[in-house]
PDB file of C-alpha atoms in Angstrom:
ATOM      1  CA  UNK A  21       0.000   0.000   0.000  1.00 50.00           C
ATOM      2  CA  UNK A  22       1.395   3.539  -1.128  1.00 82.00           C
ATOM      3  CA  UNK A  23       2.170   5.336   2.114  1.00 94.00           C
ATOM      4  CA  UNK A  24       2.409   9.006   0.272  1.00 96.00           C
ATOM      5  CA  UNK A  25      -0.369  10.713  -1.216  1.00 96.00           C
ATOM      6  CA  UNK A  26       0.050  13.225  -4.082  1.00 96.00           C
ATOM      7  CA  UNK A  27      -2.611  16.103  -4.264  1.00 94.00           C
ATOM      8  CA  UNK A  28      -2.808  17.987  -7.331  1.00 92.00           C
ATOM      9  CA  UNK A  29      -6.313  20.577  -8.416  1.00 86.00           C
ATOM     10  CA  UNK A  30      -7.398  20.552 -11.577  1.00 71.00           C
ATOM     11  CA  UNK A  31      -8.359  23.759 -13.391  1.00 56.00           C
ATOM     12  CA  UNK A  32     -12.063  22.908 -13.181  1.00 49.00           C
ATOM     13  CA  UNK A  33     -11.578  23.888  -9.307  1.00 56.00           C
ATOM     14  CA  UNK A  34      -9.617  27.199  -9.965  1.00 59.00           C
ATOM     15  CA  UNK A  35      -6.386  25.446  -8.989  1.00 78.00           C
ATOM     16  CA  UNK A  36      -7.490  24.739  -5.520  1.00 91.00           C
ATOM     17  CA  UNK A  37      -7.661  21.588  -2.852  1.00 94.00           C
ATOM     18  CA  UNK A  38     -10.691  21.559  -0.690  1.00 94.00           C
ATOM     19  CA  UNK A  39     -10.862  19.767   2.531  1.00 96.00           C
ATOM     20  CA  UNK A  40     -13.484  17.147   0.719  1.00 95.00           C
ATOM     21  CA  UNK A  41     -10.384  16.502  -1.294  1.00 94.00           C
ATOM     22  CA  UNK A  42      -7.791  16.150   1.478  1.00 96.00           C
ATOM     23  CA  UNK A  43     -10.364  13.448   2.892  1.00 96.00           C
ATOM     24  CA  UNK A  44     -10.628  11.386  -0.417  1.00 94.00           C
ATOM     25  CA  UNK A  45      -7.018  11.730  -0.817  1.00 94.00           C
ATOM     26  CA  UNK A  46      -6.352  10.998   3.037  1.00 96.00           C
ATOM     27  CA  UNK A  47      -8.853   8.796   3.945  1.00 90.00           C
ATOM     28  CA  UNK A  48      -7.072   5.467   3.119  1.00 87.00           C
ATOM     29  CA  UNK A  49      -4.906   3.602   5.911  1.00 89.00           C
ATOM     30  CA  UNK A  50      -1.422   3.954   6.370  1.00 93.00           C
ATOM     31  CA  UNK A  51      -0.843   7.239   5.028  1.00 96.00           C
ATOM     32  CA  UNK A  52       2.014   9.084   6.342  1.00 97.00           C
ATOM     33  CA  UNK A  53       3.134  11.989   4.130  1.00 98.00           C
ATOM     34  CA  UNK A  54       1.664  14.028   1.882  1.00 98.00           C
ATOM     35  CA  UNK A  55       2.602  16.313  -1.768  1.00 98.00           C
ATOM     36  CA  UNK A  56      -0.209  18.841  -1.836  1.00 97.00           C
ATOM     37  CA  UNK A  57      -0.645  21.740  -4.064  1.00 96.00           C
ATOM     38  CA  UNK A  58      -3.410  24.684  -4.295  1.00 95.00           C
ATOM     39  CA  UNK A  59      -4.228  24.713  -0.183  1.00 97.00           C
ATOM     40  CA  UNK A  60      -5.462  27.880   1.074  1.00 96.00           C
ATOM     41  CA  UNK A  61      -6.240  28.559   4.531  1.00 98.00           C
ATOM     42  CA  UNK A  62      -9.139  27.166   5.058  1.00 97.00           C
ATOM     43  CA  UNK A  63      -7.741  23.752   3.411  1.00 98.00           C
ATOM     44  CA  UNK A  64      -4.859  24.060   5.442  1.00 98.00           C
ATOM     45  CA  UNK A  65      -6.377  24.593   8.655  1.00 98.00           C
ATOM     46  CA  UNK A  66      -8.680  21.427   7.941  1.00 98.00           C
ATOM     47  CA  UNK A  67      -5.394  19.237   7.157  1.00 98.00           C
ATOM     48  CA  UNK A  68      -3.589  20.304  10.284  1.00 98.00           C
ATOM     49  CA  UNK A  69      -6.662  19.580  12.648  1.00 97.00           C
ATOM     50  CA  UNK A  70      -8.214  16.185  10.962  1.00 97.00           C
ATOM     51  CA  UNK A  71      -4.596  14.735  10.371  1.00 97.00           C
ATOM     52  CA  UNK A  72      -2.780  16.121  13.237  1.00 96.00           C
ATOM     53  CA  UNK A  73      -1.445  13.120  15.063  1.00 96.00           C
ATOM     54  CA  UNK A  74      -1.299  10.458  11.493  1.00 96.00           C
ATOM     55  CA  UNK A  75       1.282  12.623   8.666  1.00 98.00           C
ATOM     56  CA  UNK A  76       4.744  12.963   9.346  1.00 98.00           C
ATOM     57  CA  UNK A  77       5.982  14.444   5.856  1.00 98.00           C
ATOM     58  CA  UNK A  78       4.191  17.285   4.047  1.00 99.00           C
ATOM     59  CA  UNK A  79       5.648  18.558   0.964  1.00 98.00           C
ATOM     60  CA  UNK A  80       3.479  21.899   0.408  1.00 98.00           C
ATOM     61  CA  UNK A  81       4.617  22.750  -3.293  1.00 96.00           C
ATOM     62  CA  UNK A  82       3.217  25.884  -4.497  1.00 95.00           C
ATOM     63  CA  UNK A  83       0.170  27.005  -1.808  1.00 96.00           C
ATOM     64  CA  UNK A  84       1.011  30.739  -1.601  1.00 96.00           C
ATOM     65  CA  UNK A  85      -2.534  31.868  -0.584  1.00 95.00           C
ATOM     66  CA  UNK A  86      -1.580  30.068   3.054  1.00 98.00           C
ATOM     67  CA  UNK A  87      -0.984  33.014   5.599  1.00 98.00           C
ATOM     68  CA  UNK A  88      -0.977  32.097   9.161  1.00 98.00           C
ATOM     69  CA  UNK A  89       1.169  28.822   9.293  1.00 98.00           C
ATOM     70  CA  UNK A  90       0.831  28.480  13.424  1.00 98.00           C
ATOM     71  CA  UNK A  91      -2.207  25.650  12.923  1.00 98.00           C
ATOM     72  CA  UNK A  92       1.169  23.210  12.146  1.00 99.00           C
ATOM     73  CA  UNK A  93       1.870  23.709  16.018  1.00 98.00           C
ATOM     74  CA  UNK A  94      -1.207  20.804  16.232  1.00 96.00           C
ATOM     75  CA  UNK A  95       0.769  18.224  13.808  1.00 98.00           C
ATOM     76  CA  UNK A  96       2.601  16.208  16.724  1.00 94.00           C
ATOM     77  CA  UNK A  97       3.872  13.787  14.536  1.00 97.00           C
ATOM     78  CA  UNK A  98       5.731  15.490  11.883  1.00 98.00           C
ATOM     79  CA  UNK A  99       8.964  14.894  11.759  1.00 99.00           C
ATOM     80  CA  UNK A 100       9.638  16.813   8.178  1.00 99.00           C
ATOM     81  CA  UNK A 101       8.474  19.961   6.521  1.00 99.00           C
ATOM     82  CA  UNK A 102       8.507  21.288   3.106  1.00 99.00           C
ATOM     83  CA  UNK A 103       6.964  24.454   1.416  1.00 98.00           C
ATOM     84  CA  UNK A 104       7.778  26.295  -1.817  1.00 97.00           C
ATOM     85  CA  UNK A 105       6.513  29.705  -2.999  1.00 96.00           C
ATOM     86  CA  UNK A 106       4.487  31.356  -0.306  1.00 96.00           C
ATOM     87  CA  UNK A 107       3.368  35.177  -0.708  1.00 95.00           C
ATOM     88  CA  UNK A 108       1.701  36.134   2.142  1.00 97.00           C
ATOM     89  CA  UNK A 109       3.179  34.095   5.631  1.00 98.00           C
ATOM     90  CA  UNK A 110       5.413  36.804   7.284  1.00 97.00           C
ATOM     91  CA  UNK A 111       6.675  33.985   9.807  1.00 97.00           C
ATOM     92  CA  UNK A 112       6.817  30.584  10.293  1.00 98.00           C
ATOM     93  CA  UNK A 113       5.579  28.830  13.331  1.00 98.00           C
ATOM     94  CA  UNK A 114       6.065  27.993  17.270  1.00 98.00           C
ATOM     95  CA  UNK A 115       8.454  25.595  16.407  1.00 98.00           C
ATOM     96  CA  UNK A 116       8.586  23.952  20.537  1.00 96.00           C
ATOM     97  CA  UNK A 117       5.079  22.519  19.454  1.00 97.00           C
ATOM     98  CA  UNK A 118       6.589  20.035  16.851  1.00 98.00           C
ATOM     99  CA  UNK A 119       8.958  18.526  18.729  1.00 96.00           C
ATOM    100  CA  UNK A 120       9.785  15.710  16.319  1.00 98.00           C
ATOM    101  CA  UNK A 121      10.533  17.946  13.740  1.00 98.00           C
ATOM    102  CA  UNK A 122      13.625  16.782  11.947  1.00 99.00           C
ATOM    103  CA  UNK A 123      13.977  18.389   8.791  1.00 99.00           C
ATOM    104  CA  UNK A 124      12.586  21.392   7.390  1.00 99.00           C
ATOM    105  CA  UNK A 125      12.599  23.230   4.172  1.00 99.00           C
ATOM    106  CA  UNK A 126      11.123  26.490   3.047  1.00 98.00           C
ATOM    107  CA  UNK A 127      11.949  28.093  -0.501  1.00 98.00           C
ATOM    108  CA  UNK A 128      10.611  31.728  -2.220  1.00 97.00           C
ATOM    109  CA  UNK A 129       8.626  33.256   0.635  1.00 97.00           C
ATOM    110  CA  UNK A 130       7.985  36.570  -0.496  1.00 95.00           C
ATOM    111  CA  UNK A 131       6.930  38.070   2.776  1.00 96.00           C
ATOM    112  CA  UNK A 132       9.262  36.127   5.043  1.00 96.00           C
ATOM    113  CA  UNK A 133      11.629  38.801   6.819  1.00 91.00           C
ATOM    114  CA  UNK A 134      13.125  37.153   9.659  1.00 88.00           C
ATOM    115  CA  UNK A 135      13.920  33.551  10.874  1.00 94.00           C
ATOM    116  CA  UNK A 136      13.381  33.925  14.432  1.00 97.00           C
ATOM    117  CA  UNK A 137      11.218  31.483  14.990  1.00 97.00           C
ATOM    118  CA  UNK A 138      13.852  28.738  14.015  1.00 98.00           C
ATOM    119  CA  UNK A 139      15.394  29.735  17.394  1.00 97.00           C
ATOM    120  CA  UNK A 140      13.164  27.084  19.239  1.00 95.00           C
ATOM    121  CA  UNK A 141      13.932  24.604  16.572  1.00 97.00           C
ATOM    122  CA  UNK A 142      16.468  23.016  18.612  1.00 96.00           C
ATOM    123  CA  UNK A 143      15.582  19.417  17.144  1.00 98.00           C
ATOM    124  CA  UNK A 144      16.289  20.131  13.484  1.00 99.00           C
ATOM    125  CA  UNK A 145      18.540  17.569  12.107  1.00 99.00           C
ATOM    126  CA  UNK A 146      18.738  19.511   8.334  1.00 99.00           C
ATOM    127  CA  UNK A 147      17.520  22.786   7.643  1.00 99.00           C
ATOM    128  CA  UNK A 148      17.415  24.697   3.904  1.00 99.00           C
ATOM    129  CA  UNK A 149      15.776  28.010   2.983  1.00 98.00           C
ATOM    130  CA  UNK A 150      16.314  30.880   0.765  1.00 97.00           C
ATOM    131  CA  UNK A 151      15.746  31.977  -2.940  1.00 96.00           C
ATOM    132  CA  UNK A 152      14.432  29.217  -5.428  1.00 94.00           C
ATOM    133  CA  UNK A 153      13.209  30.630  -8.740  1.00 92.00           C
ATOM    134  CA  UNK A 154      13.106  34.154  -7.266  1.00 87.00           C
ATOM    135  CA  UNK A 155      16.368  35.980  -6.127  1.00 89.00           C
ATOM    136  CA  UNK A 156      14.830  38.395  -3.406  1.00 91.00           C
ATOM    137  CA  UNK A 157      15.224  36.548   0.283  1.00 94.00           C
ATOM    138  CA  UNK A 158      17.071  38.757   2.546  1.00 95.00           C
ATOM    139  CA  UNK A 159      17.604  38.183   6.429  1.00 96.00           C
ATOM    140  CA  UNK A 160      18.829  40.437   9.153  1.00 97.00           C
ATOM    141  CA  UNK A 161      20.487  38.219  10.837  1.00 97.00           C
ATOM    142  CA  UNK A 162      21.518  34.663  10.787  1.00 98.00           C
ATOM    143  CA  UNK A 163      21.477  35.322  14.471  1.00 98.00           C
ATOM    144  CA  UNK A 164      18.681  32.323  15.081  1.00 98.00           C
ATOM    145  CA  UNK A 165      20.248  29.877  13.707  1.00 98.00           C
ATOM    146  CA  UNK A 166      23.712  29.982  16.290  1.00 98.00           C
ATOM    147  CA  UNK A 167      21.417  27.665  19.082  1.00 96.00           C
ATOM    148  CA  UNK A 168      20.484  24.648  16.627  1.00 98.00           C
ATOM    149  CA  UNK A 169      23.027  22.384  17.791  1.00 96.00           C
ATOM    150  CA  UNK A 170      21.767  19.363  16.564  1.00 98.00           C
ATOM    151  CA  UNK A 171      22.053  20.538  12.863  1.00 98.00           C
ATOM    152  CA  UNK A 172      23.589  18.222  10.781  1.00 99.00           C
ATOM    153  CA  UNK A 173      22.876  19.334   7.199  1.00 99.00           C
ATOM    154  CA  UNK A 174      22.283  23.342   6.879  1.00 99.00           C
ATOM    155  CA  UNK A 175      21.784  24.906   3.050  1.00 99.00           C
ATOM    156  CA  UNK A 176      20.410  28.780   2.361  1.00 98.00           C
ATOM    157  CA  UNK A 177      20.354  30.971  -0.676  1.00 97.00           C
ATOM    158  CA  UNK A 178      20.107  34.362   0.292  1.00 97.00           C
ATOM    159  CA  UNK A 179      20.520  37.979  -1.218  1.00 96.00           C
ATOM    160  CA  UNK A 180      21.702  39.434   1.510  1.00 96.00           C
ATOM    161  CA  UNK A 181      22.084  39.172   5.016  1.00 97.00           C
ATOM    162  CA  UNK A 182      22.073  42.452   6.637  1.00 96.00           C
ATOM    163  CA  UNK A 183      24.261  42.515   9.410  1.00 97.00           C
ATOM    164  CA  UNK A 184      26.976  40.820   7.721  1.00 97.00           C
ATOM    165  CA  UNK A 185      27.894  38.497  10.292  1.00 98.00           C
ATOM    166  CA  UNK A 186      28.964  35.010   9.412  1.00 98.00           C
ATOM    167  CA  UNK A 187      29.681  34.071  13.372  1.00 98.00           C
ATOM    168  CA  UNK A 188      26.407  32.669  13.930  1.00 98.00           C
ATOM    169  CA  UNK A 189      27.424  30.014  12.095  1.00 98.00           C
ATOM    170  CA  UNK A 190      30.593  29.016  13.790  1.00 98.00           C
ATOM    171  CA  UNK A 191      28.540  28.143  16.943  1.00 98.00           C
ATOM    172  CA  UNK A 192      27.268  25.209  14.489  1.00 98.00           C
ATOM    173  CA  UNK A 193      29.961  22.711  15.763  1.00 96.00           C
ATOM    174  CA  UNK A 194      27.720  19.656  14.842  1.00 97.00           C
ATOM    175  CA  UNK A 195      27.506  20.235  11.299  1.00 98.00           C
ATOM    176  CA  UNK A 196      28.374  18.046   8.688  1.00 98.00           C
ATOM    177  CA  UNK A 197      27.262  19.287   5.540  1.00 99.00           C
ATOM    178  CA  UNK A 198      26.978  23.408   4.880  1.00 99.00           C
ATOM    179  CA  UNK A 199      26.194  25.179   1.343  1.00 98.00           C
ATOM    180  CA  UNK A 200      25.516  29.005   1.046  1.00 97.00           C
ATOM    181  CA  UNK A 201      25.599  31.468  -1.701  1.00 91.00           C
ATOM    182  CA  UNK A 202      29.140  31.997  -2.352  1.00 87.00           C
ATOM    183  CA  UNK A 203      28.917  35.991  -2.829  1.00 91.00           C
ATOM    184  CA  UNK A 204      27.351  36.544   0.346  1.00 96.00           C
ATOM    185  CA  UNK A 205      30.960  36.731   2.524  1.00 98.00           C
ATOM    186  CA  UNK A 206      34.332  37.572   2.279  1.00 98.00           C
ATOM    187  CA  UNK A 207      37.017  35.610   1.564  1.00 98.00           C
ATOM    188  CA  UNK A 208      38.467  36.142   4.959  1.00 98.00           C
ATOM    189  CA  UNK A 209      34.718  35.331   5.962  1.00 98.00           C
ATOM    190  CA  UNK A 210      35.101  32.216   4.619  1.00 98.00           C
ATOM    191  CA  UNK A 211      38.665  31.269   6.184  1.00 98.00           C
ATOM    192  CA  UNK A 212      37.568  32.401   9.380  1.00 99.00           C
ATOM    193  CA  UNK A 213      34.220  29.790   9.760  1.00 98.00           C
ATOM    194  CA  UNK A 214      36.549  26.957   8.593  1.00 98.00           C
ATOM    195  CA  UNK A 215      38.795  27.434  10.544  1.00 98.00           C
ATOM    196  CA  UNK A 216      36.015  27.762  13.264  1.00 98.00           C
ATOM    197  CA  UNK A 217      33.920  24.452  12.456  1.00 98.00           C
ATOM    198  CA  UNK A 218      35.532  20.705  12.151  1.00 96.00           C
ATOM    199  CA  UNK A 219      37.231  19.705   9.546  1.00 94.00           C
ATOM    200  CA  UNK A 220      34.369  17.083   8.966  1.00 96.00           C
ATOM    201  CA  UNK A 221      31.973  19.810   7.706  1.00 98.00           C
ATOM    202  CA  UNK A 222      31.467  19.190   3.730  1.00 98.00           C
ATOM    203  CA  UNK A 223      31.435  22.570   2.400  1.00 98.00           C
ATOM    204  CA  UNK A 224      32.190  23.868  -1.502  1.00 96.00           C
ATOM    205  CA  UNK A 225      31.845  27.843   0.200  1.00 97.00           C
ATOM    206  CA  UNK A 226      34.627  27.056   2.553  1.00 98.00           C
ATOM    207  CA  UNK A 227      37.125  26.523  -0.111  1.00 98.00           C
ATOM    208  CA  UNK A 228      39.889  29.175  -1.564  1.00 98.00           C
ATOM    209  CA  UNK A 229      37.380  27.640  -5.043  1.00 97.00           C
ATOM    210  CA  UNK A 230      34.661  25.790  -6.512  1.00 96.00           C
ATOM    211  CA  UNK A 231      34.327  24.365  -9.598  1.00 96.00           C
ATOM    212  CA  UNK A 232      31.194  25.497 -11.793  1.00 95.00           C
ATOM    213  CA  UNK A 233      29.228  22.638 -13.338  1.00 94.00           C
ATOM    214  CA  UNK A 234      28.365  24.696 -16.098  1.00 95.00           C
ATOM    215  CA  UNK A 235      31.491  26.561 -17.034  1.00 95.00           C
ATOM    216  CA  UNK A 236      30.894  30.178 -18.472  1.00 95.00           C
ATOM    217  CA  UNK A 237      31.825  31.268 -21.748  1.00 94.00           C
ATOM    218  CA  UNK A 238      33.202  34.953 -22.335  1.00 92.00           C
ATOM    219  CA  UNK A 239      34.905  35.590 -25.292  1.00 89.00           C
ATOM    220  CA  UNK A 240      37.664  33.157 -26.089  1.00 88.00           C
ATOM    221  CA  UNK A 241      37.794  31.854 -22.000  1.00 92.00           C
ATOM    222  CA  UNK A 242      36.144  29.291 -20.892  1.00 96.00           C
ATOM    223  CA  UNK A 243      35.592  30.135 -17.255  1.00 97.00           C
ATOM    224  CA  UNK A 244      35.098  27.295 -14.960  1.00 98.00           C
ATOM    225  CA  UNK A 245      36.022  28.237 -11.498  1.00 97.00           C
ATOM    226  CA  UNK A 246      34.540  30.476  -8.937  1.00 97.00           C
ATOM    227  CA  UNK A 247      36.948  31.985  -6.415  1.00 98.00           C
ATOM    228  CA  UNK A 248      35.450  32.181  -2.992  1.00 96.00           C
ATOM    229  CA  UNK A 249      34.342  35.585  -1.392  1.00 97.00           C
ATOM    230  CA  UNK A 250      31.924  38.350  -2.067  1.00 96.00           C
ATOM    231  CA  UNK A 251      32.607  39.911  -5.578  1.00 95.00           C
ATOM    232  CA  UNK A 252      35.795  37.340  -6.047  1.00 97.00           C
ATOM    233  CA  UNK A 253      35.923  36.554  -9.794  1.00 96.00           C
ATOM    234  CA  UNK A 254      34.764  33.527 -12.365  1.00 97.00           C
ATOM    235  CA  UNK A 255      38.202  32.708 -13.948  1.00 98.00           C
ATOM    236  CA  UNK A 256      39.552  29.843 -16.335  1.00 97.00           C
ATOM    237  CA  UNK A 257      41.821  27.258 -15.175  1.00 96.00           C
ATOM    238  CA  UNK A 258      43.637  26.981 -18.137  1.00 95.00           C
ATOM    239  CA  UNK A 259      44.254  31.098 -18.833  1.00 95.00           C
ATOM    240  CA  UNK A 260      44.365  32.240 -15.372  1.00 97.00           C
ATOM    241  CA  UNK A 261      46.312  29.640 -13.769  1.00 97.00           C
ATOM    242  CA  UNK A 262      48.657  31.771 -12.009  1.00 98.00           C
ATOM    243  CA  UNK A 263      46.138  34.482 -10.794  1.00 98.00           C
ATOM    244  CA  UNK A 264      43.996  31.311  -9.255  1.00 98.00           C
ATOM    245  CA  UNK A 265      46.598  30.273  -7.506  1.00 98.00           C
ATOM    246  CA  UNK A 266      47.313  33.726  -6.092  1.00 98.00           C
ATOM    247  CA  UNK A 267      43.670  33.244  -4.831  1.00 98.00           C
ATOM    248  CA  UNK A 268      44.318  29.940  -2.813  1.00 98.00           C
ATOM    249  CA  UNK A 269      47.575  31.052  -1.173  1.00 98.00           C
ATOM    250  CA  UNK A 270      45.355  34.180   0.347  1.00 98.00           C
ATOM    251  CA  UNK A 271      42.941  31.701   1.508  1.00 98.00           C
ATOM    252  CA  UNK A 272      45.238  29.635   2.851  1.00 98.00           C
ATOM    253  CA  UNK A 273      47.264  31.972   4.714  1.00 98.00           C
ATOM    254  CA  UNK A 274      43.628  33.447   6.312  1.00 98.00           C
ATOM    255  CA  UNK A 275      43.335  29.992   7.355  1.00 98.00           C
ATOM    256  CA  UNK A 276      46.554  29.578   8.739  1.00 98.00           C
ATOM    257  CA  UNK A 277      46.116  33.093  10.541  1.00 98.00           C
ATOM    258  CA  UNK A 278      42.983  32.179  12.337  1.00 98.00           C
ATOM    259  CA  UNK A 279      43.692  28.943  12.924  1.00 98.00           C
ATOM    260  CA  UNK A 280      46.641  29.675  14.769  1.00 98.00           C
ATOM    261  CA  UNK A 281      44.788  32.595  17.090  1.00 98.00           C
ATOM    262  CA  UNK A 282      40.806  31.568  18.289  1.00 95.00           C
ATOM    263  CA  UNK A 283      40.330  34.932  19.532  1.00 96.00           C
ATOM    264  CA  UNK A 284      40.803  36.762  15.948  1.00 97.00           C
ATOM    265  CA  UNK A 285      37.540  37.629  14.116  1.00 96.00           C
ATOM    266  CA  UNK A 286      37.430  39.073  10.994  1.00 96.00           C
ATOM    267  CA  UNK A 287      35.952  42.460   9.566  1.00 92.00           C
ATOM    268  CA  UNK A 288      32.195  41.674   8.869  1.00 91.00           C
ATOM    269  CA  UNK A 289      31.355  41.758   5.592  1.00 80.00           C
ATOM    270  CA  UNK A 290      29.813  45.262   3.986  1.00 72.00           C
TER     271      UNK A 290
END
């Protein structure tokens, strides 16, 4: 028996679930997660009330009408979350009412402007937010994130973070996977928070490079590296060989530098 249901409206319904269909769609045993698109309130409400203590995975792809996502604080049993595009929640939810919460996932939230409610998320195992298809999410602060210290796996794409502080995310000491926009730090940034977090962390950001999976053509160059570091360079490996490596000796010796002195912070980014 299929454990996940998939909920998509037809046109005939103006694109929308009703909570008739959440109950045809729902009303089978064994069900445990859930793809829905086209929920507004109302529909949402009516999921997070009828099938409180039964789904533990919701995948809400494409419900932007949902405002007020706080009726989740009812859903005792979910242990992941999932939403992309939302236009009108401005937060997310009491997160110390979903204690099993493991994993959650929120992409192109238009009003979102703060992530201060992920400070009571202190049982998220992986965490990802940020800019999908749309390239407008800025923070504040990645202030809330410095007391989730059971993160594992941590991924954002963000415009901008206001303050400019990367330390937030040095307090992360149980991570073992982190991805970020690359332009969003300094290089010294970068060389600071690895030499901050274990070695174990998996990270292409905190490299002196990464390699681009589509390489860029400009002119005659192929360019197929990225050099680590707000407004650091695309080069080529082949025509700027020497310049790259210029790049990686700077990184290294940041490294080196706060490596060798745990009090030293570095200049926050402008």
């Amino acid at each position: 028996m299929d454990w996940h249901a998939r909920l998509f409206p037809g046109e005939s319904n103006g694109g929308k679930v009703t909570p008739d269909d959440l109950d045809a769609a729902l009303g089978l045993p064994g069900i445990t997660a859930l793809t829905v698109c086209g929920l507004d309130q109302k529909s949402f409400e009516h999921l997070a009330v009828r099938y409180r203590t039964t789904l533990t995975a919701i995948h809400f792809w494409k419900c932007p009408r949902i405002e007020d996502l706080s009726p989740l604080e009812e859903m005792s049993a979910l242990t992941h979350v999932a939403f992309f595009w939302n236009q009108r929640a401005t937060r997310l939810w009491d997160l110390r009412k979903t204690t099993g919460l493991r994993g959650l996932h929120f992409d192109d939230f238009t009003r979102l402007r703060d992530l201060s409610d992920l400070e009571t998320g202190v049982g998220l195992v992986e965490l990802a937010f940020g800019n999908a298809v749309w390239t407008t999410f800025a923070l504040p602060s990645l202030g809330p994130l410095s007391g989730l210290s059971n993160l594992k796996a941590l991924h954002f794409n963000l415009k901008k973070v206001a303050d400019g502080s990367i330390a937030p995310l040095a307090r992360l000491t149980g991570l073992r996977e982190l991805e970020f926009s690359p332009n969003l730090f300094t290089t010294d940034q970068l060389a600071w928070l690895r030499a901050r977090l274990p070695m174990e962390v998996s990270s292409s950001v905190l490299q002196p490079f990464r390699m681009l999976a589509q390489p860029v053509t400009r002119g005659s160059k192929e360019l197929d590296v990225l050099v680590a570091g707000k407004g650091k360079p695309l080069l080529s490996t082949r025509a700027d060989s020497a310049k790259l490596q210029r790049y990686v000796a700077a990184f290294n010796d940041a490294l080196s530098k706060y490596a060798a002195d745990p009090d030293l912070e570095p200049e926050v980014a402008g």
